[in-house]
Amino acid sequence: MNNAIPAAIEQVLLDERTIARRVSELAAQISADYAGLDDLVLIGVLKGAFIFLADLARQLTVPHHVDFIALSSYNKGTASSGAVRLIMDTRSSVTGRNVLIVEDILDTGYTLDYLLRIFRARNPASLRTCVLLSKPARRRVEVQVDYLGFEIPDVWVVGYGLDYADLFRTLPYIGALRKEVYTRG
Ligand code: PRP
């Protein structure tokens, strides 16, 4: 296997060990907070959250279900209108259940804001959010984050589920993409 860092990556922001340590801490905190509560359902937001959710869920010590939702935002990376489109809904109903939304990154906040609004309308027993990365400099709408992994600067990050043009999602670390890569063309 080739473990070389791709040329498109300027630097590693969060290495594998740093991510693993923080994910363990989040899992411990969530396990403590949901101890004794019935029917916890983790909702992973596709595609970006698939690796974070897999690592987090496997370290929870409380019983839980796993479901997914897929969204797409219009005009990503540009002066975003904030319009979010639902591509695939969860398979199970969340009504009366303890819902934890699991997201890879909070950028403008439009996606999580949309998710909180649609799930709130479905009357869950509780509704919280767990986000691995937050870019506070990019925020356009304030949203509630209950569990946060890391705050990061306003750079394009890839790896650990995050992509550029659907590439780099399976890098084991989170790296900053070279500016030339996403500004050309
Ligand atoms: C990313 C990320 C969040 C959203 C955050 O998804 O996974 O869902 O953007 O951005 P926001 O706070 O500005 O709304 P993306 O649309 O890139 O899709 P993907 O997860 O399939 O890569």
mmCIF file of C-alpha atoms and ligand atoms in Angstrom:
data_model
loop_
_atom_site.group_PDB
_atom_site.id
_atom_site.type_symbol
_atom_site.label_atom_id
_atom_site.label_comp_id
_atom_site.label_asym_id
_atom_site.label_seq_id
_atom_site.Cartn_x
_atom_site.Cartn_y
_atom_site.Cartn_z
ATOM 1 C CA MET A 1 0.000 0.000 0.000
ATOM 2 C CA ASN A 2 1.226 3.495 -0.826
ATOM 3 C CA ASN A 3 1.142 5.659 2.296
ATOM 4 C CA ALA A 4 2.698 8.745 0.696
ATOM 5 C CA ILE A 5 0.854 12.019 1.244
ATOM 6 C CA PRO A 6 -0.702 13.083 -2.088
ATOM 7 C CA ALA A 7 0.858 16.133 -3.743
ATOM 8 C CA ALA A 8 -2.477 17.975 -3.509
ATOM 9 C CA ILE A 9 -2.210 18.038 0.290
ATOM 10 C CA GLU A 10 -0.354 21.034 1.685
ATOM 11 C CA GLN A 11 -0.162 19.810 5.266
ATOM 12 C CA VAL A 12 -1.666 17.344 7.666
ATOM 13 C CA LEU A 13 -3.886 19.295 10.068
ATOM 14 C CA LEU A 14 -5.033 16.412 12.243
ATOM 15 C CA ASP A 15 -3.165 13.127 12.200
ATOM 16 C CA GLU A 16 -4.641 9.691 12.770
ATOM 17 C CA ARG A 17 -3.721 9.498 16.453
ATOM 18 C CA THR A 18 -5.074 12.947 17.231
ATOM 19 C CA ILE A 19 -8.383 12.124 15.538
ATOM 20 C CA ALA A 20 -8.623 8.711 17.245
ATOM 21 C CA ARG A 21 -8.007 10.229 20.666
ATOM 22 C CA ARG A 22 -10.699 12.882 20.200
ATOM 23 C CA VAL A 23 -13.205 10.404 18.769
ATOM 24 C CA SER A 24 -12.679 8.209 21.852
ATOM 25 C CA GLU A 25 -13.289 11.183 24.125
ATOM 26 C CA LEU A 26 -16.491 12.071 22.274
ATOM 27 C CA ALA A 27 -17.685 8.456 22.434
ATOM 28 C CA ALA A 28 -17.029 8.341 26.183
ATOM 29 C CA GLN A 29 -18.923 11.582 26.734
ATOM 30 C CA ILE A 30 -21.871 10.485 24.601
ATOM 31 C CA SER A 31 -21.949 7.068 26.304
ATOM 32 C CA ALA A 32 -22.080 8.750 29.713
ATOM 33 C CA ASP A 33 -24.760 11.234 28.664
ATOM 34 C CA TYR A 34 -27.034 8.581 27.128
ATOM 35 C CA ALA A 35 -26.532 5.925 29.809
ATOM 36 C CA GLY A 36 -29.909 4.557 30.835
ATOM 37 C CA LEU A 37 -31.742 6.284 27.990
ATOM 38 C CA ASP A 38 -33.652 4.110 25.562
ATOM 39 C CA ASP A 39 -33.530 4.117 21.829
ATOM 40 C CA LEU A 40 -30.557 6.214 20.798
ATOM 41 C CA VAL A 41 -30.361 6.576 17.033
ATOM 42 C CA LEU A 42 -27.281 7.976 15.329
ATOM 43 C CA ILE A 43 -28.061 9.669 12.039
ATOM 44 C CA GLY A 44 -24.980 9.897 9.832
ATOM 45 C CA VAL A 45 -25.062 12.630 7.202
ATOM 46 C CA LEU A 46 -23.789 11.214 3.901
ATOM 47 C CA LYS A 47 -21.404 11.159 2.417
ATOM 48 C CA GLY A 48 -18.906 12.995 4.587
ATOM 49 C CA ALA A 49 -19.781 11.455 7.961
ATOM 50 C CA PHE A 50 -19.414 7.795 7.039
ATOM 51 C CA ILE A 51 -15.957 7.252 8.535
ATOM 52 C CA PHE A 52 -16.456 9.428 11.618
ATOM 53 C CA LEU A 53 -19.759 7.701 12.352
ATOM 54 C CA ALA A 54 -18.224 4.229 11.945
ATOM 55 C CA ASP A 55 -15.384 4.995 14.365
ATOM 56 C CA LEU A 56 -17.575 6.833 16.876
ATOM 57 C CA ALA A 57 -20.381 4.263 16.916
ATOM 58 C CA ARG A 58 -18.004 1.354 17.473
ATOM 59 C CA GLN A 59 -16.749 2.973 20.661
ATOM 60 C CA LEU A 60 -20.114 3.718 22.224
ATOM 61 C CA THR A 61 -20.892 1.618 25.257
ATOM 62 C CA VAL A 62 -24.634 2.336 25.116
ATOM 63 C CA PRO A 63 -27.058 0.479 22.806
ATOM 64 C CA HIS A 64 -27.772 2.426 19.645
ATOM 65 C CA HIS A 65 -29.182 2.217 16.156
ATOM 66 C CA VAL A 66 -27.511 3.604 13.053
ATOM 67 C CA ASP A 67 -29.306 5.316 10.205
ATOM 68 C CA PHE A 68 -28.302 7.696 7.433
ATOM 69 C CA ILE A 69 -29.557 10.725 5.588
ATOM 70 C CA ALA A 70 -28.067 12.193 2.409
ATOM 71 C CA LEU A 71 -28.152 15.855 1.471
ATOM 72 C CA SER A 72 -26.647 18.068 -1.103
ATOM 73 C CA SER A 73 -26.098 21.794 -0.874
ATOM 74 C CA TYR A 74 -26.431 24.072 -3.871
ATOM 75 C CA ASN A 75 -23.564 26.382 -4.877
ATOM 76 C CA LYS A 76 -21.104 24.718 -2.520
ATOM 77 C CA GLY A 77 -18.008 26.837 -1.963
ATOM 78 C CA THR A 78 -19.528 29.915 -3.588
ATOM 79 C CA ALA A 79 -21.690 32.654 -2.150
ATOM 80 C CA SER A 80 -24.075 30.011 -0.963
ATOM 81 C CA SER A 81 -27.797 30.577 -0.979
ATOM 82 C CA GLY A 82 -28.147 28.122 1.875
ATOM 83 C CA ALA A 83 -30.513 25.918 -0.122
ATOM 84 C CA VAL A 84 -30.187 22.283 0.902
ATOM 85 C CA ARG A 85 -31.716 19.360 -0.986
ATOM 86 C CA LEU A 86 -32.728 16.063 0.606
ATOM 87 C CA ILE A 87 -31.398 13.185 -1.514
ATOM 88 C CA MET A 88 -32.161 10.235 0.764
ATOM 89 C CA ASP A 89 -34.168 10.226 3.968
ATOM 90 C CA THR A 90 -33.623 7.972 6.992
ATOM 91 C CA ARG A 91 -34.980 4.459 6.722
ATOM 92 C CA SER A 92 -36.623 4.461 10.151
ATOM 93 C CA SER A 93 -38.889 6.964 11.871
ATOM 94 C CA VAL A 94 -37.302 9.144 14.576
ATOM 95 C CA THR A 95 -40.505 10.056 16.399
ATOM 96 C CA GLY A 96 -40.159 9.463 20.143
ATOM 97 C CA ARG A 97 -36.507 8.424 19.846
ATOM 98 C CA ASN A 98 -33.268 10.009 21.071
ATOM 99 C CA VAL A 99 -31.688 11.372 17.908
ATOM 100 C CA LEU A 100 -28.016 12.258 17.570
ATOM 101 C CA ILE A 101 -27.084 13.797 14.223
ATOM 102 C CA VAL A 102 -23.494 12.948 13.267
ATOM 103 C CA GLU A 103 -21.808 15.361 10.846
ATOM 104 C CA ASP A 104 -18.259 15.572 9.564
ATOM 105 C CA ILE A 105 -18.046 19.349 9.210
ATOM 106 C CA LEU A 106 -19.902 22.508 10.072
ATOM 107 C CA ASP A 107 -19.141 25.243 7.590
ATOM 108 C CA THR A 108 -21.844 27.859 6.891
ATOM 109 C CA GLY A 109 -24.228 25.966 9.179
ATOM 110 C CA TYR A 110 -26.996 25.739 6.576
ATOM 111 C CA THR A 111 -26.945 21.943 6.391
ATOM 112 C CA LEU A 112 -27.147 21.344 10.128
ATOM 113 C CA ASP A 113 -29.738 24.077 10.529
ATOM 114 C CA TYR A 114 -31.878 22.364 7.883
ATOM 115 C CA LEU A 115 -31.430 18.974 9.554
ATOM 116 C CA LEU A 116 -32.360 20.301 12.979
ATOM 117 C CA ARG A 117 -35.508 21.849 11.553
ATOM 118 C CA ILE A 118 -36.667 18.715 9.746
ATOM 119 C CA PHE A 119 -35.917 16.392 12.661
ATOM 120 C CA ARG A 120 -37.490 18.706 15.239
ATOM 121 C CA ALA A 121 -40.685 18.607 13.193
ATOM 122 C CA ARG A 122 -40.714 14.819 13.517
ATOM 123 C CA ASN A 123 -41.002 15.003 17.325
ATOM 124 C CA PRO A 124 -38.032 13.020 18.596
ATOM 125 C CA ALA A 125 -37.697 12.430 22.377
ATOM 126 C CA SER A 126 -34.448 14.426 22.187
ATOM 127 C CA LEU A 127 -32.312 15.938 19.450
ATOM 128 C CA ARG A 128 -28.571 16.608 19.652
ATOM 129 C CA THR A 129 -25.697 17.093 17.250
ATOM 130 C CA CYS A 130 -22.183 15.685 17.100
ATOM 131 C CA VAL A 131 -19.800 17.383 14.665
ATOM 132 C CA LEU A 132 -16.184 16.426 14.081
ATOM 133 C CA LEU A 133 -14.948 19.716 12.594
ATOM 134 C CA SER A 134 -16.126 23.299 12.787
ATOM 135 C CA LYS A 135 -14.936 26.287 10.763
ATOM 136 C CA PRO A 136 -16.255 29.219 12.830
ATOM 137 C CA ALA A 137 -14.943 31.777 10.310
ATOM 138 C CA ARG A 138 -17.392 30.491 7.685
ATOM 139 C CA ARG A 139 -20.561 30.490 9.762
ATOM 140 C CA ARG A 140 -23.630 32.143 8.223
ATOM 141 C CA VAL A 141 -26.236 30.770 10.581
ATOM 142 C CA GLU A 142 -25.771 29.850 14.238
ATOM 143 C CA VAL A 143 -26.568 26.228 15.028
ATOM 144 C CA GLN A 144 -26.530 24.104 18.120
ATOM 145 C CA VAL A 145 -23.522 21.774 18.473
ATOM 146 C CA ASP A 146 -23.634 19.469 21.479
ATOM 147 C CA TYR A 147 -20.456 17.482 20.819
ATOM 148 C CA LEU A 148 -17.586 19.003 18.847
ATOM 149 C CA GLY A 149 -14.316 17.379 17.811
ATOM 150 C CA PHE A 150 -12.136 20.267 16.630
ATOM 151 C CA GLU A 151 -12.292 23.884 15.523
ATOM 152 C CA ILE A 152 -10.243 24.403 12.377
ATOM 153 C CA PRO A 153 -9.164 27.407 10.266
ATOM 154 C CA ASP A 154 -10.878 28.338 7.007
ATOM 155 C CA VAL A 155 -8.967 26.003 4.700
ATOM 156 C CA TRP A 156 -10.291 23.253 2.408
ATOM 157 C CA VAL A 157 -9.913 20.002 4.329
ATOM 158 C CA VAL A 158 -9.989 16.456 2.990
ATOM 159 C CA GLY A 159 -9.638 12.964 4.406
ATOM 160 C CA TYR A 160 -11.443 10.990 7.115
ATOM 161 C CA GLY A 161 -14.637 11.190 5.042
ATOM 162 C CA LEU A 162 -14.164 14.683 3.612
ATOM 163 C CA ASP A 163 -13.613 15.172 -0.097
ATOM 164 C CA TYR A 164 -12.518 17.386 -2.901
ATOM 165 C CA ALA A 165 -14.477 16.477 -6.075
ATOM 166 C CA ASP A 166 -15.326 13.199 -4.315
ATOM 167 C CA LEU A 167 -11.633 12.299 -3.915
ATOM 168 C CA PHE A 168 -9.464 11.852 -0.804
ATOM 169 C CA ARG A 169 -12.304 10.654 1.461
ATOM 170 C CA THR A 170 -10.391 7.596 2.668
ATOM 171 C CA LEU A 171 -7.162 9.295 3.726
ATOM 172 C CA PRO A 172 -6.683 8.329 7.400
ATOM 173 C CA TYR A 173 -5.816 11.897 8.448
ATOM 174 C CA ILE A 174 -7.365 15.331 7.817
ATOM 175 C CA GLY A 175 -5.244 17.403 5.492
ATOM 176 C CA ALA A 176 -5.400 20.910 4.064
ATOM 177 C CA LEU A 177 -5.665 20.986 0.289
ATOM 178 C CA ARG A 178 -3.284 23.229 -1.652
ATOM 179 C CA LYS A 179 -5.071 26.374 -2.750
ATOM 180 C CA GLU A 180 -3.992 25.861 -6.392
ATOM 181 C CA VAL A 181 -5.989 22.644 -6.464
ATOM 182 C CA TYR A 182 -9.362 24.222 -5.796
ATOM 183 C CA THR A 183 -8.860 27.645 -7.329
ATOM 184 C CA ARG A 184 -7.708 26.607 -10.815
ATOM 185 C CA GLY A 185 -9.992 26.337 -13.779
HETATM 186 C C1 PRP B 1 -20.519 18.959 3.584
HETATM 187 C C2 PRP B 1 -20.529 18.387 4.997
HETATM 188 C C3 PRP B 1 -21.773 18.974 5.596
HETATM 189 C C4 PRP B 1 -21.921 20.295 4.891
HETATM 190 C C5 PRP B 1 -21.501 21.413 5.788
HETATM 191 O O1 PRP B 1 -21.313 18.184 2.767
HETATM 192 O O2 PRP B 1 -20.567 16.984 4.986
HETATM 193 O O3 PRP B 1 -22.897 18.157 5.384
HETATM 194 O O4 PRP B 1 -21.068 20.263 3.736
HETATM 195 O O5 PRP B 1 -21.554 22.645 5.120
HETATM 196 P P1 PRP B 1 -22.498 23.839 5.568
HETATM 197 O O6 PRP B 1 -22.314 24.025 7.049
HETATM 198 O O7 PRP B 1 -21.953 25.001 4.769
HETATM 199 O O8 PRP B 1 -23.905 23.500 5.200
HETATM 200 P P2 PRP B 1 -21.246 18.232 1.171
HETATM 201 O O9 PRP B 1 -22.400 19.035 0.639
HETATM 202 O O10 PRP B 1 -19.885 18.642 0.737
HETATM 203 O O11 PRP B 1 -21.538 16.717 0.775
HETATM 204 P P3 PRP B 1 -20.752 15.362 1.166
HETATM 205 O O12 PRP B 1 -20.902 15.161 2.661
HETATM 206 O O13 PRP B 1 -21.476 14.329 0.397
HETATM 207 O O14 PRP B 1 -19.315 15.531 0.761
#
